[in-house]
Amino acid sequence: MAYWITRFCILVAARVVYRIKVTGLQNIPKNGAFILCSNHIHSFDPAMLAISTKRQLTFMAKKELFQTPMKNKFFRSVGAFPVDRGSADLNSYRSAMSMLKAEKGLLVFSQGTRMQTLDVNTAKGGVALFGVKSKAPIVPVGISGNYKKFSPLYINFGKPITLEKYYGKRLKTEQTEEIMSNIMLEVEKLVK
């Protein structure tokens, strides 16, 4: 419930402040698990993606955001769960897989942090791993704009990518890199 209330409040405010232009909404599955793989240019990106789709999203957020009881409660209530970006965080992996098993949408910023320019070679392998293990389609997303008041903000959802040929297999490093490179090339096409 907190997710939808927060989403509504952000939607109202965002429509006043930004000129959001969304394309490709038909590419988001109407039901079942899915993974949004997006570039990350601003701290508002998760909120803008949440208001751009009618499907509820869950997402990883840096563990530092959960350090006070109030912040911890708020972020968890809107679908976020902590990730330790400095290590291979097994708890965040389990949380992500649990969300996908519950047929929810999982938002992942493949570069792991905000970056003004998209570098396809800096993508982490989590999206590939989640896609293969959960068999959920991966929807590439490109966000562009400067987040200045009354400026256009573009959110473009691409066609879903499935990784069927890897299902049931243990991914090798070069396979993970190939998958992520292909996904990030699709994200790159969607960034205006």
Tab-separated table of N, CA and C in Angstrom, residues 32-171:
chain	number	residue	atom	x	y	z
A	32	GLY	N	3.640	-11.646	-14.433
A	32	GLY	CA	4.852	-12.453	-14.280
A	32	GLY	C	6.069	-11.597	-13.969
A	33	ALA	N	7.132	-12.270	-13.594
A	33	ALA	CA	8.379	-11.585	-13.239
A	33	ALA	C	9.020	-10.944	-14.458
A	34	PHE	N	9.710	-9.845	-14.227
A	34	PHE	CA	10.504	-9.204	-15.276
A	34	PHE	C	11.608	-8.389	-14.609
A	35	ILE	N	12.639	-8.095	-15.384
A	35	ILE	CA	13.780	-7.320	-14.891
A	35	ILE	C	13.928	-6.080	-15.765
A	36	LEU	N	13.930	-4.919	-15.141
A	36	LEU	CA	14.239	-3.690	-15.869
A	36	LEU	C	15.732	-3.439	-15.709
A	37	CYS	N	16.434	-3.312	-16.812
A	37	CYS	CA	17.865	-3.020	-16.787
A	37	CYS	C	18.059	-1.637	-17.384
A	38	SER	N	18.461	-0.691	-16.544
A	38	SER	CA	18.514	0.707	-16.957
A	38	SER	C	19.867	1.344	-16.692
A	39	ASN	N	20.131	2.413	-17.465
A	39	ASN	CA	21.244	3.291	-17.095
A	39	ASN	C	20.805	4.099	-15.876
A	40	HIS	N	21.735	4.764	-15.236
A	40	HIS	CA	21.431	5.456	-13.970
A	40	HIS	C	22.123	6.809	-13.977
A	41	ILE	N	21.324	7.901	-14.167
A	41	ILE	CA	21.923	9.229	-14.281
A	41	ILE	C	21.621	10.144	-13.101
A	42	HIS	N	20.633	9.776	-12.274
A	42	HIS	CA	20.219	10.666	-11.189
A	42	HIS	C	19.602	9.843	-10.060
A	43	SER	N	19.648	10.372	-8.851
A	43	SER	CA	19.073	9.651	-7.712
A	43	SER	C	17.554	9.509	-7.822
A	44	PHE	N	16.898	10.319	-8.680
A	44	PHE	CA	15.452	10.211	-8.879
A	44	PHE	C	15.061	9.101	-9.862
A	45	ASP	N	16.022	8.469	-10.512
A	45	ASP	CA	15.708	7.454	-11.535
A	45	ASP	C	14.742	6.363	-11.052
A	46	PRO	N	14.957	5.762	-9.866
A	46	PRO	CA	14.014	4.714	-9.438
A	46	PRO	C	12.574	5.225	-9.349
A	47	ALA	N	12.402	6.434	-8.832
A	47	ALA	CA	11.060	7.009	-8.707
A	47	ALA	C	10.447	7.268	-10.083
A	48	MET	N	11.242	7.780	-11.016
A	48	MET	CA	10.720	8.073	-12.351
A	48	MET	C	10.330	6.796	-13.091
A	49	LEU	N	11.091	5.740	-12.887
A	49	LEU	CA	10.738	4.463	-13.513
A	49	LEU	C	9.483	3.877	-12.863
A	50	ALA	N	9.361	4.034	-11.550
A	50	ALA	CA	8.180	3.518	-10.843
A	50	ALA	C	6.895	4.196	-11.319
A	51	ILE	N	6.954	5.510	-11.570
A	51	ILE	CA	5.736	6.204	-12.012
A	51	ILE	C	5.468	6.008	-13.499
A	52	SER	N	6.446	5.453	-14.225
A	52	SER	CA	6.300	5.268	-15.674
A	52	SER	C	5.666	3.934	-16.046
A	53	THR	N	5.509	3.062	-15.093
A	53	THR	CA	4.882	1.772	-15.366
A	53	THR	C	3.825	1.480	-14.321
A	54	LYS	N	2.791	0.767	-14.730
A	54	LYS	CA	1.720	0.411	-13.796
A	54	LYS	C	2.071	-0.838	-12.973
A	55	ARG	N	3.133	-1.531	-13.348
A	55	ARG	CA	3.588	-2.691	-12.581
A	55	ARG	C	4.417	-2.226	-11.390
A	56	GLN	N	4.253	-2.900	-10.255
A	56	GLN	CA	5.038	-2.559	-9.078
A	56	GLN	C	6.482	-3.010	-9.263
A	57	LEU	N	7.410	-2.141	-8.882
A	57	LEU	CA	8.829	-2.449	-9.005
A	57	LEU	C	9.468	-2.649	-7.635
A	58	THR	N	10.428	-3.537	-7.583
A	58	THR	CA	11.299	-3.685	-6.426
A	58	THR	C	12.700	-3.326	-6.914
A	59	PHE	N	13.551	-2.894	-6.011
A	59	PHE	CA	14.872	-2.494	-6.479
A	59	PHE	C	15.910	-2.552	-5.366
A	60	MET	N	17.147	-2.716	-5.806
A	60	MET	CA	18.280	-2.686	-4.899
A	60	MET	C	18.660	-1.235	-4.639
A	61	ALA	N	19.051	-0.961	-3.413
A	61	ALA	CA	19.534	0.381	-3.073
A	61	ALA	C	20.753	0.213	-2.166
A	62	LYS	N	21.661	1.150	-2.251
A	62	LYS	CA	22.891	1.026	-1.458
A	62	LYS	C	22.543	0.919	0.028
A	63	LYS	N	23.277	0.063	0.728
A	63	LYS	CA	22.967	-0.248	2.128
A	63	LYS	C	22.995	0.974	3.027
A	64	GLU	N	23.742	2.008	2.634
A	64	GLU	CA	23.841	3.214	3.450
A	64	GLU	C	22.487	3.905	3.635
A	65	LEU	N	21.570	3.686	2.703
A	65	LEU	CA	20.244	4.303	2.795
A	65	LEU	C	19.367	3.677	3.879
A	66	PHE	N	19.773	2.542	4.409
A	66	PHE	CA	18.950	1.794	5.366
A	66	PHE	C	19.471	1.915	6.802
A	67	GLN	N	20.387	2.827	7.053
A	67	GLN	CA	21.083	2.847	8.342
A	67	GLN	C	20.292	3.408	9.506
A	68	THR	N	19.262	4.198	9.265
A	68	THR	CA	18.429	4.662	10.376
A	68	THR	C	17.103	3.910	10.341
A	69	PRO	N	16.484	3.671	11.476
A	69	PRO	CA	15.223	2.924	11.498
A	69	PRO	C	14.137	3.529	10.608
A	70	MET	N	14.040	4.864	10.573
A	70	MET	CA	13.002	5.503	9.769
A	70	MET	C	13.244	5.296	8.273
A	71	LYS	N	14.493	5.501	7.839
A	71	LYS	CA	14.827	5.295	6.429
A	71	LYS	C	14.669	3.827	6.050
A	72	ASN	N	15.124	2.940	6.929
A	72	ASN	CA	15.017	1.513	6.685
A	72	ASN	C	13.550	1.125	6.446
A	73	LYS	N	12.663	1.599	7.309
A	73	LYS	CA	11.241	1.283	7.185
A	73	LYS	C	10.659	1.861	5.900
A	74	PHE	N	11.007	3.116	5.590
A	74	PHE	CA	10.473	3.756	4.391
A	74	PHE	C	10.920	3.026	3.127
A	75	PHE	N	12.234	2.825	2.969
A	75	PHE	CA	12.735	2.216	1.742
A	75	PHE	C	12.200	0.793	1.555
A	76	ARG	N	12.110	0.042	2.614
A	76	ARG	CA	11.558	-1.307	2.496
A	76	ARG	C	10.073	-1.268	2.122
A	77	SER	N	9.344	-0.272	2.634
A	77	SER	CA	7.907	-0.174	2.345
A	77	SER	C	7.623	0.161	0.879
A	78	VAL	N	8.601	0.780	0.202
A	78	VAL	CA	8.395	1.106	-1.215
A	78	VAL	C	9.109	0.117	-2.151
A	79	GLY	N	9.513	-1.024	-1.608
A	79	GLY	CA	10.039	-2.096	-2.453
A	79	GLY	C	11.543	-2.158	-2.598
A	80	ALA	N	12.276	-1.369	-1.818
A	80	ALA	CA	13.736	-1.401	-1.911
A	80	ALA	C	14.307	-2.412	-0.920
A	81	PHE	N	15.451	-2.958	-1.260
A	81	PHE	CA	16.187	-3.801	-0.331
A	81	PHE	C	17.673	-3.473	-0.463
A	82	PRO	N	18.428	-3.610	0.638
A	82	PRO	CA	19.820	-3.144	0.630
A	82	PRO	C	20.778	-4.059	-0.124
A	83	VAL	N	21.796	-3.429	-0.686
A	83	VAL	CA	22.877	-4.174	-1.329
A	83	VAL	C	24.195	-3.549	-0.896
A	84	ASP	N	25.148	-4.412	-0.594
A	84	ASP	CA	26.508	-3.966	-0.280
A	84	ASP	C	27.268	-3.941	-1.598
A	85	ARG	N	27.497	-2.749	-2.124
A	85	ARG	CA	28.118	-2.631	-3.450
A	85	ARG	C	29.595	-2.987	-3.448
A	86	GLY	N	30.174	-3.106	-2.256
A	86	GLY	CA	31.599	-3.384	-2.170
A	86	GLY	C	31.940	-4.862	-2.117
A	87	SER	N	30.920	-5.723	-2.135
A	87	SER	CA	31.206	-7.155	-2.053
A	87	SER	C	30.139	-7.952	-2.789
A	88	ALA	N	30.379	-9.243	-2.929
A	88	ALA	CA	29.371	-10.140	-3.506
A	88	ALA	C	28.341	-10.391	-2.403
A	89	ASP	N	27.239	-9.680	-2.459
A	89	ASP	CA	26.248	-9.668	-1.388
A	89	ASP	C	25.206	-10.762	-1.598
A	90	LEU	N	25.354	-11.868	-0.864
A	90	LEU	CA	24.460	-13.008	-1.005
A	90	LEU	C	23.047	-12.689	-0.546
A	91	ASN	N	22.913	-11.841	0.473
A	91	ASN	CA	21.573	-11.483	0.948
A	91	ASN	C	20.785	-10.708	-0.103
A	92	SER	N	21.431	-9.787	-0.795
A	92	SER	CA	20.714	-9.026	-1.825
A	92	SER	C	20.379	-9.936	-3.013
A	93	TYR	N	21.252	-10.891	-3.322
A	93	TYR	CA	20.955	-11.866	-4.382
A	93	TYR	C	19.699	-12.652	-4.019
A	94	ARG	N	19.632	-13.117	-2.770
A	94	ARG	CA	18.453	-13.889	-2.326
A	94	ARG	C	17.193	-13.036	-2.365
A	95	SER	N	17.319	-11.779	-1.956
A	95	SER	CA	16.167	-10.870	-1.989
A	95	SER	C	15.680	-10.669	-3.420
A	96	ALA	N	16.611	-10.452	-4.339
A	96	ALA	CA	16.252	-10.251	-5.745
A	96	ALA	C	15.554	-11.487	-6.307
A	97	MET	N	16.109	-12.657	-6.033
A	97	MET	CA	15.513	-13.887	-6.545
A	97	MET	C	14.138	-14.138	-5.923
A	98	SER	N	13.986	-13.764	-4.661
A	98	SER	CA	12.698	-13.901	-3.984
A	98	SER	C	11.648	-13.008	-4.648
A	99	MET	N	12.018	-11.796	-4.999
A	99	MET	CA	11.095	-10.874	-5.678
A	99	MET	C	10.687	-11.427	-7.043
A	100	LEU	N	11.636	-11.976	-7.761
A	100	LEU	CA	11.333	-12.533	-9.078
A	100	LEU	C	10.472	-13.791	-8.955
A	101	LYS	N	10.746	-14.594	-7.943
A	101	LYS	CA	9.934	-15.795	-7.716
A	101	LYS	C	8.489	-15.412	-7.401
A	102	ALA	N	8.312	-14.260	-6.746
A	102	ALA	CA	6.973	-13.765	-6.422
A	102	ALA	C	6.349	-13.033	-7.621
A	103	GLU	N	6.995	-13.131	-8.785
A	103	GLU	CA	6.505	-12.575	-10.050
A	103	GLU	C	6.393	-11.053	-10.032
A	104	LYS	N	7.356	-10.415	-9.375
A	104	LYS	CA	7.398	-8.959	-9.333
A	104	LYS	C	8.408	-8.433	-10.346
A	105	GLY	N	8.368	-7.131	-10.551
A	105	GLY	CA	9.352	-6.479	-11.400
A	105	GLY	C	10.558	-6.100	-10.568
A	106	LEU	N	11.740	-6.361	-11.089
A	106	LEU	CA	12.989	-6.027	-10.395
A	106	LEU	C	13.741	-5.004	-11.226
A	107	LEU	N	14.029	-3.858	-10.628
A	107	LEU	CA	14.792	-2.810	-11.293
A	107	LEU	C	16.255	-2.931	-10.897
A	108	VAL	N	17.121	-3.004	-11.902
A	108	VAL	CA	18.560	-3.101	-11.640
A	108	VAL	C	19.284	-2.067	-12.500
A	109	PHE	N	20.102	-1.271	-11.852
A	109	PHE	CA	20.978	-0.353	-12.576
A	109	PHE	C	22.282	-1.102	-12.797
A	110	SER	N	22.486	-1.521	-14.018
A	110	SER	CA	23.565	-2.469	-14.312
A	110	SER	C	24.968	-1.927	-14.077
A	111	GLN	N	25.113	-0.607	-14.041
A	111	GLN	CA	26.445	-0.063	-13.780
A	111	GLN	C	26.712	0.059	-12.281
A	112	GLY	N	25.681	-0.178	-11.477
A	112	GLY	CA	25.851	-0.226	-10.033
A	112	GLY	C	25.834	1.109	-9.321
A	113	THR	N	25.973	2.185	-10.057
A	113	THR	CA	25.985	3.528	-9.463
A	113	THR	C	25.618	4.544	-10.529
A	114	ARG	N	25.405	5.791	-10.109
A	114	ARG	CA	25.058	6.827	-11.085
A	114	ARG	C	26.271	7.161	-11.951
A	115	MET	N	26.014	7.268	-13.263
A	115	MET	CA	27.044	7.654	-14.218
A	115	MET	C	26.394	8.507	-15.293
A	116	GLN	N	26.963	9.658	-15.564
A	116	GLN	CA	26.375	10.571	-16.556
A	116	GLN	C	26.492	10.037	-17.977
A	117	THR	N	27.532	9.254	-18.230
A	117	THR	CA	27.678	8.676	-19.563
A	117	THR	C	27.556	7.163	-19.461
A	118	LEU	N	26.979	6.600	-20.480
A	118	LEU	CA	26.777	5.156	-20.505
A	118	LEU	C	27.994	4.483	-21.125
A	119	ASP	N	28.640	3.640	-20.354
A	119	ASP	CA	29.779	2.871	-20.842
A	119	ASP	C	29.382	1.407	-20.775
A	120	VAL	N	29.177	0.805	-21.950
A	120	VAL	CA	28.677	-0.571	-21.990
A	120	VAL	C	29.637	-1.564	-21.330
A	121	ASN	N	30.882	-1.175	-21.171
A	121	ASN	CA	31.876	-2.083	-20.590
A	121	ASN	C	31.908	-2.067	-19.063
A	122	THR	N	31.121	-1.183	-18.435
A	122	THR	CA	31.160	-1.097	-16.975
A	122	THR	C	30.008	-1.840	-16.312
A	123	ALA	N	29.199	-2.533	-17.089
A	123	ALA	CA	28.030	-3.228	-16.529
A	123	ALA	C	28.451	-4.404	-15.660
A	124	LYS	N	27.788	-4.530	-14.529
A	124	LYS	CA	28.002	-5.674	-13.636
A	124	LYS	C	27.186	-6.861	-14.177
A	125	GLY	N	27.498	-8.059	-13.728
A	125	GLY	CA	26.867	-9.260	-14.269
A	125	GLY	C	25.572	-9.705	-13.614
A	126	GLY	N	25.080	-8.945	-12.624
A	126	GLY	CA	23.891	-9.363	-11.881
A	126	GLY	C	22.660	-9.584	-12.745
A	127	VAL	N	22.430	-8.699	-13.711
A	127	VAL	CA	21.249	-8.816	-14.567
A	127	VAL	C	21.260	-10.141	-15.320
A	128	ALA	N	22.417	-10.512	-15.856
A	128	ALA	CA	22.536	-11.782	-16.583
A	128	ALA	C	22.229	-12.953	-15.657
A	129	LEU	N	22.801	-12.919	-14.475
A	129	LEU	CA	22.580	-13.997	-13.504
A	129	LEU	C	21.106	-14.107	-13.120
A	130	PHE	N	20.477	-12.966	-12.796
A	130	PHE	CA	19.063	-12.978	-12.421
A	130	PHE	C	18.192	-13.474	-13.580
A	131	GLY	N	18.523	-13.033	-14.791
A	131	GLY	CA	17.740	-13.431	-15.964
A	131	GLY	C	17.803	-14.918	-16.244
A	132	VAL	N	18.983	-15.497	-16.087
A	132	VAL	CA	19.151	-16.927	-16.341
A	132	VAL	C	18.508	-17.757	-15.224
A	133	LYS	N	18.779	-17.390	-13.978
A	133	LYS	CA	18.265	-18.173	-12.839
A	133	LYS	C	16.743	-18.099	-12.717
A	134	SER	N	16.172	-16.915	-12.971
A	134	SER	CA	14.726	-16.753	-12.781
A	134	SER	C	13.922	-17.019	-14.048
A	135	LYS	N	14.604	-17.018	-15.209
A	135	LYS	CA	13.964	-17.153	-16.523
A	135	LYS	C	13.021	-15.976	-16.807
A	136	ALA	N	13.252	-14.870	-16.128
A	136	ALA	CA	12.434	-13.673	-16.338
A	136	ALA	C	12.973	-12.882	-17.526
A	137	PRO	N	12.085	-12.284	-18.336
A	137	PRO	CA	12.560	-11.437	-19.436
A	137	PRO	C	13.216	-10.168	-18.895
A	138	ILE	N	14.188	-9.691	-19.641
A	138	ILE	CA	14.914	-8.472	-19.272
A	138	ILE	C	14.467	-7.363	-20.219
A	139	VAL	N	13.960	-6.276	-19.651
A	139	VAL	CA	13.507	-5.140	-20.453
A	139	VAL	C	14.559	-4.042	-20.334
A	140	PRO	N	15.274	-3.737	-21.425
A	140	PRO	CA	16.255	-2.654	-21.369
A	140	PRO	C	15.541	-1.304	-21.304
A	141	VAL	N	16.126	-0.361	-20.571
A	141	VAL	CA	15.534	0.968	-20.411
A	141	VAL	C	16.613	2.024	-20.581
A	142	GLY	N	16.282	3.058	-21.323
A	142	GLY	CA	17.181	4.195	-21.465
A	142	GLY	C	16.543	5.438	-20.877
A	143	ILE	N	17.250	6.093	-19.962
A	143	ILE	CA	16.786	7.345	-19.361
A	143	ILE	C	17.710	8.458	-19.830
A	144	SER	N	17.121	9.553	-20.288
A	144	SER	CA	17.950	10.702	-20.656
A	144	SER	C	17.220	11.996	-20.332
A	145	GLY	N	17.990	13.007	-20.057
A	145	GLY	CA	17.471	14.309	-19.644
A	145	GLY	C	18.383	14.872	-18.575
A	146	ASN	N	18.112	16.084	-18.132
A	146	ASN	CA	19.014	16.699	-17.160
A	146	ASN	C	18.360	16.946	-15.801
A	147	TYR	N	17.112	16.564	-15.636
A	147	TYR	CA	16.382	16.730	-14.375
A	147	TYR	C	16.287	18.192	-13.933
A	148	LYS	N	16.375	19.114	-14.883
A	148	LYS	CA	16.135	20.520	-14.551
A	148	LYS	C	14.644	20.790	-14.655
A	149	LYS	N	14.144	21.726	-13.856
A	149	LYS	CA	12.714	22.031	-13.850
A	149	LYS	C	12.205	22.342	-15.252
A	150	PHE	N	11.063	21.749	-15.562
A	150	PHE	CA	10.332	21.954	-16.815
A	150	PHE	C	11.081	21.474	-18.053
A	151	SER	N	12.150	20.705	-17.856
A	151	SER	CA	12.891	20.132	-18.982
A	151	SER	C	12.338	18.756	-19.311
A	152	PRO	N	12.508	18.324	-20.555
A	152	PRO	CA	12.037	16.985	-20.901
A	152	PRO	C	12.904	15.896	-20.264
A	153	LEU	N	12.238	14.841	-19.878
A	153	LEU	CA	12.912	13.654	-19.347
A	153	LEU	C	12.389	12.479	-20.158
A	154	TYR	N	13.284	11.755	-20.802
A	154	TYR	CA	12.888	10.660	-21.693
A	154	TYR	C	13.118	9.312	-21.014
A	155	ILE	N	12.091	8.482	-21.022
A	155	ILE	CA	12.193	7.118	-20.503
A	155	ILE	C	11.707	6.192	-21.602
A	156	ASN	N	12.625	5.400	-22.133
A	156	ASN	CA	12.320	4.525	-23.266
A	156	ASN	C	12.520	3.067	-22.886
A	157	PHE	N	11.434	2.288	-22.946
A	157	PHE	CA	11.480	0.859	-22.650
A	157	PHE	C	11.656	0.092	-23.952
A	158	GLY	N	12.676	-0.778	-23.996
A	158	GLY	CA	12.937	-1.569	-25.191
A	158	GLY	C	12.239	-2.913	-25.164
A	159	LYS	N	12.437	-3.662	-26.221
A	159	LYS	CA	11.820	-4.987	-26.338
A	159	LYS	C	12.470	-5.958	-25.348
A	160	PRO	N	11.648	-6.829	-24.733
A	160	PRO	CA	12.191	-7.786	-23.758
A	160	PRO	C	13.224	-8.729	-24.378
A	161	ILE	N	14.205	-9.057	-23.594
A	161	ILE	CA	15.268	-9.985	-23.991
A	161	ILE	C	15.157	-11.216	-23.101
A	162	THR	N	15.130	-12.397	-23.719
A	162	THR	CA	15.143	-13.628	-22.929
A	162	THR	C	16.469	-14.349	-23.174
A	163	LEU	N	16.880	-15.109	-22.197
A	163	LEU	CA	18.190	-15.775	-22.257
A	163	LEU	C	18.029	-17.293	-22.281
A	164	GLU	N	17.024	-17.775	-23.055
A	164	GLU	CA	16.683	-19.201	-23.051
A	164	GLU	C	17.857	-20.142	-23.282
A	165	LYS	N	18.769	-19.741	-24.165
A	165	LYS	CA	19.863	-20.671	-24.480
A	165	LYS	C	20.803	-20.909	-23.293
A	166	TYR	N	20.663	-20.084	-22.250
A	166	TYR	CA	21.507	-20.246	-21.059
A	166	TYR	C	20.767	-20.889	-19.886
A	167	TYR	N	19.452	-21.091	-20.016
A	167	TYR	CA	18.671	-21.644	-18.897
A	167	TYR	C	19.240	-22.995	-18.465
A	168	GLY	N	19.351	-23.165	-17.168
A	168	GLY	CA	19.831	-24.433	-16.614
A	168	GLY	C	21.337	-24.597	-16.687
A	169	LYS	N	22.044	-23.594	-17.178
A	169	LYS	CA	23.500	-23.688	-17.307
A	169	LYS	C	24.166	-22.788	-16.281
A	170	ARG	N	25.376	-23.145	-15.931
A	170	ARG	CA	26.195	-22.292	-15.064
A	170	ARG	C	26.952	-21.335	-15.974
A	171	LEU	N	26.722	-20.048	-15.786
A	171	LEU	CA	27.337	-19.052	-16.659
A	171	LEU	C	28.835	-18.938	-16.424
